[in-house]
PDB file of C-alpha atoms in Angstrom:
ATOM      1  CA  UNK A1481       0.000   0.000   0.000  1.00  0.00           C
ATOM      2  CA  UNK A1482       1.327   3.561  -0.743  1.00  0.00           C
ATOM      3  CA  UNK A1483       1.381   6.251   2.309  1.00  0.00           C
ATOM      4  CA  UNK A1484       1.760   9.770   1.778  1.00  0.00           C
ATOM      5  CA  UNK A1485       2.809  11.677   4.775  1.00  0.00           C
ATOM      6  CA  UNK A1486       2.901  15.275   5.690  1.00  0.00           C
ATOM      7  CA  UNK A1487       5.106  15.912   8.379  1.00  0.00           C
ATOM      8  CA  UNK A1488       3.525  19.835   9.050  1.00  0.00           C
ATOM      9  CA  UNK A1489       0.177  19.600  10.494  1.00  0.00           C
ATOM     10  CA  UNK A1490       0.381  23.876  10.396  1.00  0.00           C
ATOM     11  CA  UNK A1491       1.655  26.685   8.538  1.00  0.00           C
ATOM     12  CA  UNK A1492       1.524  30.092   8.755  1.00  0.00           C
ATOM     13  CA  UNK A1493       3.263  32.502   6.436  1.00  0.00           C
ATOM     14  CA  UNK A1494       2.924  36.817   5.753  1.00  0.00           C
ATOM     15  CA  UNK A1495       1.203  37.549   2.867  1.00  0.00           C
ATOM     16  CA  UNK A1496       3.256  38.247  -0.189  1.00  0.00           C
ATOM     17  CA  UNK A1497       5.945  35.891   1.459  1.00  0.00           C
ATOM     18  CA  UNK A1498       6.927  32.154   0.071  1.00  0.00           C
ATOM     19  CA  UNK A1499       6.086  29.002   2.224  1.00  0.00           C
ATOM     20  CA  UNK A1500       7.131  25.412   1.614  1.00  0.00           C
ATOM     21  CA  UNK A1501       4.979  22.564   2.645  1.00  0.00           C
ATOM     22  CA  UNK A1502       6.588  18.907   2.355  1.00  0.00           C
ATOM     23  CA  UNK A1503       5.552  16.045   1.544  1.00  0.00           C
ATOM     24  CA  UNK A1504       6.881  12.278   1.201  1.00  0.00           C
ATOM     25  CA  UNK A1505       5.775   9.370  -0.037  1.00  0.00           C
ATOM     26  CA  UNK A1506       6.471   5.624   0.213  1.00  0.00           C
ATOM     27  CA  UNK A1507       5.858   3.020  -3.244  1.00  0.00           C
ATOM     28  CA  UNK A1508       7.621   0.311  -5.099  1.00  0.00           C
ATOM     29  CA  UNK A1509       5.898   1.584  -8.270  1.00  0.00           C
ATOM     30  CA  UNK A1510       8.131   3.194 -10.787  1.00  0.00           C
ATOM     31  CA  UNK A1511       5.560   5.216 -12.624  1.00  0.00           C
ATOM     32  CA  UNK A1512       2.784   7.122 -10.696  1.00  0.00           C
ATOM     33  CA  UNK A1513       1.571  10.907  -9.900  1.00  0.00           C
ATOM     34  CA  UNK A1514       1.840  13.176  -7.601  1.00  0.00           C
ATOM     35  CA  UNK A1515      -0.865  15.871  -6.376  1.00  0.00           C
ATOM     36  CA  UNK A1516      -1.081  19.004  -4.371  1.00  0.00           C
ATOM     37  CA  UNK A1517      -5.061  19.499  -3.712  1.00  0.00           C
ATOM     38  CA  UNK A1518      -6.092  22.836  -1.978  1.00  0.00           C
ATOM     39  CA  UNK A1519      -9.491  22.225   0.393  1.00  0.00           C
ATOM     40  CA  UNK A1520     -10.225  25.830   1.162  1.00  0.00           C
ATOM     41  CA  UNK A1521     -12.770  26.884   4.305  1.00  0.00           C
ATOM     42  CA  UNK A1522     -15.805  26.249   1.988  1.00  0.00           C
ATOM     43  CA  UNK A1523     -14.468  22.537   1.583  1.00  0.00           C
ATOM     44  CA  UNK A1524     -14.766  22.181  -2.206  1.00  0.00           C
ATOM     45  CA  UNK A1525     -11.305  20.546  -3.134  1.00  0.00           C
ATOM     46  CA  UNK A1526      -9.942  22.117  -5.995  1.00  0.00           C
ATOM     47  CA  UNK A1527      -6.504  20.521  -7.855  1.00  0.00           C
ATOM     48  CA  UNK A1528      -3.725  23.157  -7.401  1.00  0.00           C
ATOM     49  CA  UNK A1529      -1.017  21.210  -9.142  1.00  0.00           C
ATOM     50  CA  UNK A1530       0.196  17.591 -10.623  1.00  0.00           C
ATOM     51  CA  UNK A1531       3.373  15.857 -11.794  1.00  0.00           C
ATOM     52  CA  UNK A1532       4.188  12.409 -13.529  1.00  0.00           C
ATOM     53  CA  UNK A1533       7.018  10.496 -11.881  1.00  0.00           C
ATOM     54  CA  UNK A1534       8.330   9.696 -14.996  1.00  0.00           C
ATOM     55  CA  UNK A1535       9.100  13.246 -15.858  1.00  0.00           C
ATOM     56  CA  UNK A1536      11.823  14.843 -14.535  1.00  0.00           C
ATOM     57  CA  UNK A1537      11.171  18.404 -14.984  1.00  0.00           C
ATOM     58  CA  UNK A1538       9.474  19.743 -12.049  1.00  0.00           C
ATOM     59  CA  UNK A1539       5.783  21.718 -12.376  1.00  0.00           C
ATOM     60  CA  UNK A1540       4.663  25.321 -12.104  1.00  0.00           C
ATOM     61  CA  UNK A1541       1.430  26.628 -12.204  1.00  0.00           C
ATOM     62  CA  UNK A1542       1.765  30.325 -11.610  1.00  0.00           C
ATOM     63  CA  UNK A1543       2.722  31.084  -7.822  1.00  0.00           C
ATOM     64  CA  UNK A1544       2.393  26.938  -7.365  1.00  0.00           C
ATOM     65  CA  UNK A1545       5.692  25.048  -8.050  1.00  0.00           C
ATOM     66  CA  UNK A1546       6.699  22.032  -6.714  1.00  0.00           C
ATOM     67  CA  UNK A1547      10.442  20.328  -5.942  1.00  0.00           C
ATOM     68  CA  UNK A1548      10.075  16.584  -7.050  1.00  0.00           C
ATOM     69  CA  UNK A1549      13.091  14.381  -5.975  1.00  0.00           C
ATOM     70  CA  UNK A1550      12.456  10.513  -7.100  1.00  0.00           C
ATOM     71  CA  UNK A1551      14.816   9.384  -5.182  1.00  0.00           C
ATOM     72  CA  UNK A1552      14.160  10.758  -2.402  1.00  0.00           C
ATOM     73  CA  UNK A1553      10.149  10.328  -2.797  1.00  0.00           C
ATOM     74  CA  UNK A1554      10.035  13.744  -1.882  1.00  0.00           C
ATOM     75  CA  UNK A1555       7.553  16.452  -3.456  1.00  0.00           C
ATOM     76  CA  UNK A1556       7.647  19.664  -1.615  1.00  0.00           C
ATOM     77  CA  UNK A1557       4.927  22.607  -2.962  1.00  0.00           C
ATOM     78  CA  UNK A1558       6.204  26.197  -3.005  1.00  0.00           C
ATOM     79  CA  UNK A1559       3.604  28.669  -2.867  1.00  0.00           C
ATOM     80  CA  UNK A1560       4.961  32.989  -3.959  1.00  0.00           C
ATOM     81  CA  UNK A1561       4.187  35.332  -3.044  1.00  0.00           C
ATOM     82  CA  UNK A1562       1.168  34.595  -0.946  1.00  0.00           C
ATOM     83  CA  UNK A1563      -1.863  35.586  -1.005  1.00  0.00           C
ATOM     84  CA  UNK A1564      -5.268  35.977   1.805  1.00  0.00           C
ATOM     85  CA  UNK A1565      -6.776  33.457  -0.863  1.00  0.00           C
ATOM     86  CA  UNK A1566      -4.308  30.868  -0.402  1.00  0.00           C
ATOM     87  CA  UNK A1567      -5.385  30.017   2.933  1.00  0.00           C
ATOM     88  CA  UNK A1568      -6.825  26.567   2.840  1.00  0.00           C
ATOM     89  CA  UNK A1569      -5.971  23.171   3.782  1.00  0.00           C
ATOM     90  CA  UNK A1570      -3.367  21.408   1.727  1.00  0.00           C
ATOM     91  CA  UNK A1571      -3.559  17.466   0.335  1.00  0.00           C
ATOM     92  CA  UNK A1572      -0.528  16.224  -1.120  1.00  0.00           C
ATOM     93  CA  UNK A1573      -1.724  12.844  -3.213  1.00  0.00           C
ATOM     94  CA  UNK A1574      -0.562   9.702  -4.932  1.00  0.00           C
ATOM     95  CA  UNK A1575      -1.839   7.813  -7.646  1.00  0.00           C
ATOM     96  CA  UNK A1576      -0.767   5.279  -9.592  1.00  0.00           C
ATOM     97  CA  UNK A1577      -2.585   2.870 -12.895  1.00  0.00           C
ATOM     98  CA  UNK A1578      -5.530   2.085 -10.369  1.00  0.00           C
ATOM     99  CA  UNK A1579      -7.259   5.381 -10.332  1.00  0.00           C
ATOM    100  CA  UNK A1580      -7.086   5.824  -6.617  1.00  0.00           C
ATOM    101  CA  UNK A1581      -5.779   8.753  -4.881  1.00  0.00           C
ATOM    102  CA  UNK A1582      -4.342   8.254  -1.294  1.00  0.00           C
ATOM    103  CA  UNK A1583      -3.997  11.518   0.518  1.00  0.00           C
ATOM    104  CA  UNK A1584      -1.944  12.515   3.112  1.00  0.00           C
ATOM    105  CA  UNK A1585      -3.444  14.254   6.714  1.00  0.00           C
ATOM    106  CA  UNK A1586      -2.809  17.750   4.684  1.00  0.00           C
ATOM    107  CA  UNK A1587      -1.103  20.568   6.195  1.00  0.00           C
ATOM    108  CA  UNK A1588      -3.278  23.897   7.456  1.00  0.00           C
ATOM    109  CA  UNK A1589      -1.822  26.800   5.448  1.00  0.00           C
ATOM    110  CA  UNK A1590      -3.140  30.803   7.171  1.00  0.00           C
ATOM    111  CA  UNK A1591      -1.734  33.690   5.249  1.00  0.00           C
ATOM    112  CA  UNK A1592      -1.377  36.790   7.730  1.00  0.00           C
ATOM    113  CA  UNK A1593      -2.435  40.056   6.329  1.00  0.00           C
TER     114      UNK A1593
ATOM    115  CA  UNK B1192     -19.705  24.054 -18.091  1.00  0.00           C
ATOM    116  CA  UNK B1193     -21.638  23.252 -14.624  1.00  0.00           C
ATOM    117  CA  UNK B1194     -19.327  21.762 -11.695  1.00  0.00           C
ATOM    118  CA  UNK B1195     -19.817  18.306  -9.808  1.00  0.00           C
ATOM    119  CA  UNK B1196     -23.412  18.346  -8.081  1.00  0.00           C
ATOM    120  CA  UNK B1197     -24.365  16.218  -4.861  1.00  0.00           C
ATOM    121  CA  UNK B1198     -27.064  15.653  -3.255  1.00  0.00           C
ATOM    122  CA  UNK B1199     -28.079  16.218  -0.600  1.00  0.00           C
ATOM    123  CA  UNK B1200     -25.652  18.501   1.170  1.00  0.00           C
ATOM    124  CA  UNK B1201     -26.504  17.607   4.470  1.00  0.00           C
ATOM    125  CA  UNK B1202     -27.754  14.546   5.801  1.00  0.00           C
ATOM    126  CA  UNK B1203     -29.090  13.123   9.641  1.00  0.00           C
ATOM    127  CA  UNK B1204     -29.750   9.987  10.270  1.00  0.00           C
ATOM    128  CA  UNK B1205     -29.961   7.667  12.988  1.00  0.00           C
ATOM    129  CA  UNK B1206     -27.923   4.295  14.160  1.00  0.00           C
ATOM    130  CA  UNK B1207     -29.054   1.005  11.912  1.00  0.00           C
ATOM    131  CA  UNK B1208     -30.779   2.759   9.560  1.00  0.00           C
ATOM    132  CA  UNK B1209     -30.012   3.015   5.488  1.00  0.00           C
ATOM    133  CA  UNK B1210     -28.642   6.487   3.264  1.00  0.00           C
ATOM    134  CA  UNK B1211     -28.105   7.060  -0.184  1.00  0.00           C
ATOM    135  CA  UNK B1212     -26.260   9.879  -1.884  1.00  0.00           C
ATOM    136  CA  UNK B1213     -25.634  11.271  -4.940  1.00  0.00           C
ATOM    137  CA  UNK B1214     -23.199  12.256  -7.116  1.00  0.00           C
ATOM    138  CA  UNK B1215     -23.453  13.812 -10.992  1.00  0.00           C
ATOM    139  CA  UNK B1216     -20.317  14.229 -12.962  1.00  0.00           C
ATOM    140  CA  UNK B1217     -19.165  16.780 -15.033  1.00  0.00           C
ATOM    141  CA  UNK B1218     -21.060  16.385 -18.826  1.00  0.00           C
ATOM    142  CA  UNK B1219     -19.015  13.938 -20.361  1.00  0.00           C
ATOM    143  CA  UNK B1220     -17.305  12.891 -17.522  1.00  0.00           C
ATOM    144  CA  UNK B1221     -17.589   8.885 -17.232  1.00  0.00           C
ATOM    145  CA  UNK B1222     -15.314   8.371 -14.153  1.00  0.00           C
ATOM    146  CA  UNK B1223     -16.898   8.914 -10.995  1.00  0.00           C
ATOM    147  CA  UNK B1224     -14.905   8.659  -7.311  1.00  0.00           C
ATOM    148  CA  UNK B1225     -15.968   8.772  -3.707  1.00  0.00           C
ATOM    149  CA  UNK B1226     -14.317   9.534  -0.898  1.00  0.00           C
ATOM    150  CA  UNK B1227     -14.554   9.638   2.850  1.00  0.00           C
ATOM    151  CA  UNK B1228     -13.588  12.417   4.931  1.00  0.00           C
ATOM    152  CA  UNK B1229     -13.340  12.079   8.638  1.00  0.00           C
ATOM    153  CA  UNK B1230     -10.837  14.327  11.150  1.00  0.00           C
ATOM    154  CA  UNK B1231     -10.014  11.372  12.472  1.00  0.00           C
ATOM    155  CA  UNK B1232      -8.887   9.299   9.430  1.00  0.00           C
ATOM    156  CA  UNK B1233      -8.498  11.991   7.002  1.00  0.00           C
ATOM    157  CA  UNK B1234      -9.100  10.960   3.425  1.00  0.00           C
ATOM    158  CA  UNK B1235     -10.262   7.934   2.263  1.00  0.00           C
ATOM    159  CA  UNK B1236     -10.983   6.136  -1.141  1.00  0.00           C
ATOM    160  CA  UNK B1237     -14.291   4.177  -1.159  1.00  0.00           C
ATOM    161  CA  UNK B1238     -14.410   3.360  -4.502  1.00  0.00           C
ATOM    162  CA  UNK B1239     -13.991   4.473  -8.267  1.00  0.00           C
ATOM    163  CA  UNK B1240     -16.366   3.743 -11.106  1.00  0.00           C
ATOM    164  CA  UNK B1241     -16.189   4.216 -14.893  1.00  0.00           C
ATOM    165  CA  UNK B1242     -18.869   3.092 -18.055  1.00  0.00           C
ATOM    166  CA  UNK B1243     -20.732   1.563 -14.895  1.00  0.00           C
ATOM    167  CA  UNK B1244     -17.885  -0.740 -13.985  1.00  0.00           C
ATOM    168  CA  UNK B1245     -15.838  -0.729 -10.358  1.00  0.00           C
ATOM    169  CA  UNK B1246     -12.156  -0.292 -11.514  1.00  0.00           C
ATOM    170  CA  UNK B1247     -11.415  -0.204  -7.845  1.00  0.00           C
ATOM    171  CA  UNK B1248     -12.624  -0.257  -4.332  1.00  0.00           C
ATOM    172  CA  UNK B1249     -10.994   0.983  -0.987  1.00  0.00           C
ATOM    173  CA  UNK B1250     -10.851  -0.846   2.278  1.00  0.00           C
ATOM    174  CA  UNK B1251     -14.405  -0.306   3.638  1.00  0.00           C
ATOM    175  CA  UNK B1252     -16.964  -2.937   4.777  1.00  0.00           C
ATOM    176  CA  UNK B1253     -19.403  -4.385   2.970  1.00  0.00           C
ATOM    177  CA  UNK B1254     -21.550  -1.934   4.249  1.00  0.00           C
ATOM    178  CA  UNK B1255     -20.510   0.552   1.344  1.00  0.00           C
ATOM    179  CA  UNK B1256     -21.922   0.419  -1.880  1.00  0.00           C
ATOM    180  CA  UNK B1257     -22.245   2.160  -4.801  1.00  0.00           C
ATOM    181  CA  UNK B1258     -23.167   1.836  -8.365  1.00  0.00           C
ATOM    182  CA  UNK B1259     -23.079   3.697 -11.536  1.00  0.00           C
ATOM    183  CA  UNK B1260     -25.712   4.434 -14.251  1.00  0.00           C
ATOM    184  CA  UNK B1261     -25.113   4.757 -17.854  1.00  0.00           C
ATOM    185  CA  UNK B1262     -25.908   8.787 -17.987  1.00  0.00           C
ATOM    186  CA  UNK B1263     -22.202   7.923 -15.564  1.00  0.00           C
ATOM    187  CA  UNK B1264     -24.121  10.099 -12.203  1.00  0.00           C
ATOM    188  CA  UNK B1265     -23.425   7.641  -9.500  1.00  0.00           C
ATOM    189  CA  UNK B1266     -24.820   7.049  -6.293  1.00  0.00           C
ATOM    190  CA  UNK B1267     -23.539   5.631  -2.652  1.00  0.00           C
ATOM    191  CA  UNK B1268     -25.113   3.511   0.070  1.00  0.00           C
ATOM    192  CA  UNK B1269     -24.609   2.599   2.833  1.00  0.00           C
ATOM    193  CA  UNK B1270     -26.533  -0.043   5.057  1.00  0.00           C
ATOM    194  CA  UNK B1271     -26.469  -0.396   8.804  1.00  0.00           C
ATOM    195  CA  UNK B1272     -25.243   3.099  10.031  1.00  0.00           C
ATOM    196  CA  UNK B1273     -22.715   3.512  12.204  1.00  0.00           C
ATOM    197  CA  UNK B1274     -21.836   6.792  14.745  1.00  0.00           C
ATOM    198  CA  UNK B1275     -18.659   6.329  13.002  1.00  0.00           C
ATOM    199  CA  UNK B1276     -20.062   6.605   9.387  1.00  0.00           C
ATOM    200  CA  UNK B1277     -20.365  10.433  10.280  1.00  0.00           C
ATOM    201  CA  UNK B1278     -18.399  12.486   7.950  1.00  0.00           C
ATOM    202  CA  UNK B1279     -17.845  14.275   4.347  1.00  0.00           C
ATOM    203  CA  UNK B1280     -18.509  12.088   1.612  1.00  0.00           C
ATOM    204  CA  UNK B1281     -17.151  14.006  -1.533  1.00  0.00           C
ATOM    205  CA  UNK B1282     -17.590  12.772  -4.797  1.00  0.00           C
ATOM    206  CA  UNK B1283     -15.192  13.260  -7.895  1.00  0.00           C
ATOM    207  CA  UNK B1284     -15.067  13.110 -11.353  1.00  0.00           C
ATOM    208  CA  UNK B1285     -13.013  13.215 -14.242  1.00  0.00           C
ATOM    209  CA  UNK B1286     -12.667  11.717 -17.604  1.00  0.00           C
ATOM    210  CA  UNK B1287     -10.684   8.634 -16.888  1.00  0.00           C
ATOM    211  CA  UNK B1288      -7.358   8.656 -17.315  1.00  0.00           C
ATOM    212  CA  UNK B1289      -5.028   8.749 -14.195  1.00  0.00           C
ATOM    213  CA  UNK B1290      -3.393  12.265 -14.560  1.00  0.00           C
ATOM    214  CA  UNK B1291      -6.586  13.708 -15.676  1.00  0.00           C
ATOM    215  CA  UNK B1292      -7.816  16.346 -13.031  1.00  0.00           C
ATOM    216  CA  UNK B1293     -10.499  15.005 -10.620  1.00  0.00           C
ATOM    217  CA  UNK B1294     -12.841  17.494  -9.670  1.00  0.00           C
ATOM    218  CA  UNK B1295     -14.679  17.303  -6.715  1.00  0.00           C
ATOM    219  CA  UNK B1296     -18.445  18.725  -5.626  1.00  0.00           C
ATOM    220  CA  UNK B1297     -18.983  20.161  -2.392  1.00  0.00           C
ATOM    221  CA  UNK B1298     -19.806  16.956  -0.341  1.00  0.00           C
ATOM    222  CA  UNK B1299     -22.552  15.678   1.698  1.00  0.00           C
ATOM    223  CA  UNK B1300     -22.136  16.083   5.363  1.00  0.00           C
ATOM    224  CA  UNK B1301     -24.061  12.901   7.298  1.00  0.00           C
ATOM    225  CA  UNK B1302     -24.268  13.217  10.437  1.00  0.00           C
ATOM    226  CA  UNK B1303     -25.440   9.744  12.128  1.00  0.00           C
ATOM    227  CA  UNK B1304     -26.848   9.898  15.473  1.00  0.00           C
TER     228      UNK B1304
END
């Protein structure tokens, strides 16, 4: 069985500032994908960014990036310059060819004005 | 395009007795996911369906169902409530494929008393 674990149950960064939340992940699979979901206070989980394992280049979605290390079965998220909006709960996810997602306990993000 | 609709949003029900929920995909969506949501356990896969066929179910008793119709909106039951049964259920959809973005709908809240 895969686990995902996030080792920060809370965050809390100044707005416009950068914050990194980890994540790790444990598999035997070579080829699966990684998640960051954002669950804001309204609950409806919204996909904030996804990577391949096979690909080595790591992903960016505007102010979203994320640090991917294989190896390591590490895949941080970097969030710039943040924003009030950005406060939410954070999911980091695994899936691989069996269209399941296993989540980790997510990691409470509050952006300070 | 209109989002991922469940219904209802909020549900009470009592020990031992049945519930069914929901779920209605994104037009031309024909994957459809459920999950469980409890502070406790955190995020859990129930099951996944697709063209009406379970590709994959997650380690829940027997007490879980669900099913899928061929217009792909997909409902959950589940038999014999438990006080522990009490929780989000969200619902997700997407077209198929693994890396393809699930969204999900806003969740039905039971509440089992």
């Amino acid at each position: 069985a895969q686990t995902v674990t996030q080792s920060q149950p809370e965050m809390s960064v100044q707005e416009a500032e950068t914050v990194t939340l980890s994540c790790t992940y444990d598999t035997s699979e070579n080829n699966y994908y990684l998640f960051w979901y954002k669950q804001p206070p309204s609950r409806q989980m919204i996909l904030v960014i996804r990577q391949e394992a096979y690909k080595q280049q790591n992903a960016t979605e505007n102010r979203f990036s994320v640090n991917f290390q294989k190896a390591a079965k590490s895949f941080s998220l970097k969030i710039s310059d943040s924003q009030l909006g950005d406060t939410a709960m954070y999911f980091c996810a695994f899936m691989k060819d069996d269209y399941k997602l296993s989540f980790g306990a997510g990691t409470t993000v509050t952006v300070r004005a | 395009k209109a989002g991922v609709t469940q219904t209802p949003r909020y549900l009470i029900k009592t020990r031992g007795q049945q519930v069914t929920l929901s779920c209605s995909p994104i037009s031309g969506h024909r994957s459809v996911s459920w999950y469980q949501q409890t502070p406790g356990q955190g995020l859990q896969f129930l099951f996944e369906y697709f063209s009406e066929t379970q590709r994959n179910k997650g380690n829940f008793p027997g007490r879980f169902s669900g099913r899928q119709f061929s217009n792909s909106r997909s409902e959950m039951n589940v038999s014999t409530l438990e006080l522990g049964d009490s929780a989000l259920y969200l619902c997700a959809s997407s077209s198929g494929a693994p890396l393809n973005e699930q969204f999900f709908g806003p969740g039905t809240r039971l509440t089992v008393l």
